[in-house]
Amino acid sequence: MQPIQTAMTWQGVEISISYKPRWIKSSSISHLEIHSLEPERAPLPVTETGYKSHFFHSDEIFSEMALKQMVEQWLDEAAQSPKWQAYASSQKNQQLMLF
């Protein structure tokens, strides 16, 4: 199992993704990091700061495509929360005020 470093765009935000399988060599604990790159430190549904470190059990070997799909699904699900919906709505209202 090799580490994966990749990037993706989610709702206009460029995100860096780093996946390290078997972060602790004697266990199945893997480590995932996501960073908002552009806009820098842009909030995401799973982090207000644009950075998220997440440990989880995984025996799967992720391909780059599977990793991106997993992160996208995580973000999409988290984006359904009332807190994120309120944030997204406030951002739309701010943009409309600029015109």
Short mmCIF file of C-alpha atoms in Angstrom, two decimals:
data_model
loop_
_atom_site.label_atom_id
_atom_site.label_comp_id
_atom_site.label_asym_id
_atom_site.label_seq_id
_atom_site.Cartn_x
_atom_site.Cartn_y
_atom_site.Cartn_z
CA MET A 1 0.00 0.00 0.00
CA GLN A 2 1.52 3.24 -1.17
CA PRO A 3 0.73 6.77 0.03
CA ILE A 4 -1.33 8.87 -2.36
CA GLN A 5 -0.97 12.61 -2.91
CA THR A 6 -3.54 14.19 -5.21
CA ALA A 7 -5.82 17.19 -5.68
CA MET A 8 -9.42 17.81 -6.66
CA THR A 9 -11.91 20.64 -6.96
CA TRP A 10 -15.06 20.60 -4.85
CA GLN A 11 -17.66 23.33 -5.43
CA GLY A 12 -15.01 25.69 -6.77
CA VAL A 13 -12.45 25.02 -4.01
CA GLU A 14 -9.13 23.42 -4.99
CA ILE A 15 -8.25 20.78 -2.39
CA SER A 16 -5.03 18.87 -1.70
CA ILE A 17 -5.50 15.29 -0.49
CA SER A 18 -2.86 13.18 1.24
CA TYR A 19 -3.54 9.54 2.16
CA LYS A 20 -1.14 7.39 4.16
CA PRO A 21 -2.27 3.78 4.54
CA ARG A 22 -1.22 1.92 7.67
CA TRP A 23 -0.03 5.15 9.27
CA ILE A 24 0.78 3.03 12.33
CA LYS A 25 2.60 0.12 10.74
CA SER A 26 1.27 -2.56 13.09
CA SER A 27 -2.39 -1.64 12.59
CA SER A 28 -4.93 -0.90 9.90
CA ILE A 29 -5.15 2.78 10.89
CA SER A 30 -4.78 5.09 7.91
CA HIS A 31 -4.35 8.86 7.84
CA LEU A 32 -6.09 11.33 5.55
CA GLU A 33 -5.30 15.04 5.30
CA ILE A 34 -7.18 17.59 3.25
CA HIS A 35 -6.19 21.24 2.71
CA SER A 36 -8.01 24.04 0.92
CA LEU A 37 -5.50 25.43 -1.56
CA GLU A 38 -7.52 27.95 -3.58
CA PRO A 39 -9.01 29.95 -2.05
CA GLU A 40 -6.38 29.40 0.62
CA ARG A 41 -7.84 28.09 3.89
CA ALA A 42 -11.37 28.14 2.50
CA PRO A 43 -13.83 26.49 4.89
CA LEU A 44 -15.16 23.08 3.90
CA PRO A 45 -18.12 21.20 5.39
CA VAL A 46 -15.71 19.07 7.46
CA THR A 47 -13.45 21.93 8.62
CA GLU A 48 -13.82 25.64 9.31
CA THR A 49 -10.07 26.21 8.86
CA GLY A 50 -9.53 24.57 5.48
CA TYR A 51 -7.45 21.76 7.04
CA LYS A 52 -8.63 18.38 8.26
CA SER A 53 -6.61 15.48 9.64
CA HIS A 54 -8.60 12.27 9.94
CA PHE A 55 -7.57 8.82 11.18
CA PHE A 56 -9.65 5.78 10.29
CA HIS A 57 -9.48 2.01 10.04
CA SER A 58 -8.90 0.85 6.52
CA ASP A 59 -7.79 -2.44 5.05
CA GLU A 60 -8.57 -1.22 1.55
CA ILE A 61 -5.96 -0.20 -0.97
CA PHE A 62 -7.15 3.08 -2.38
CA SER A 63 -6.59 4.12 -5.92
CA GLU A 64 -6.35 7.85 -6.58
CA MET A 65 -9.82 7.78 -8.14
CA ALA A 66 -11.35 5.90 -5.18
CA LEU A 67 -9.73 8.32 -2.75
CA LYS A 68 -11.16 11.34 -4.58
CA GLN A 69 -14.60 9.69 -4.66
CA MET A 70 -14.41 8.98 -0.91
CA VAL A 71 -13.46 12.60 -0.11
CA GLU A 72 -16.12 13.99 -2.45
CA GLN A 73 -18.80 11.80 -0.85
CA TRP A 74 -17.65 12.85 2.65
CA LEU A 75 -17.83 16.54 1.68
CA ASP A 76 -21.20 16.14 -0.07
CA GLU A 77 -22.70 14.39 2.96
CA ALA A 78 -21.29 16.96 5.41
CA ALA A 79 -22.58 19.78 3.18
CA GLN A 80 -26.14 18.68 4.02
CA SER A 81 -25.72 19.83 7.64
CA PRO A 82 -27.72 22.89 8.73
CA LYS A 83 -24.50 24.63 9.79
CA TRP A 84 -22.94 24.28 6.32
CA GLN A 85 -26.20 25.20 4.59
CA ALA A 86 -26.33 28.43 6.63
CA TYR A 87 -22.69 29.20 5.77
CA ALA A 88 -23.21 28.53 2.05
CA SER A 89 -26.33 30.71 2.04
CA SER A 90 -24.47 33.57 3.74
CA GLN A 91 -21.70 33.34 1.15
CA LYS A 92 -24.22 33.57 -1.70
CA ASN A 93 -25.83 36.62 -0.08
CA GLN A 94 -22.44 38.32 0.30
CA GLN A 95 -21.64 37.76 -3.37
CA LEU A 96 -24.99 39.21 -4.42
CA MET A 97 -24.29 42.34 -2.35
CA LEU A 98 -21.12 42.97 -4.34
CA PHE A 99 -23.11 43.68 -7.50
#
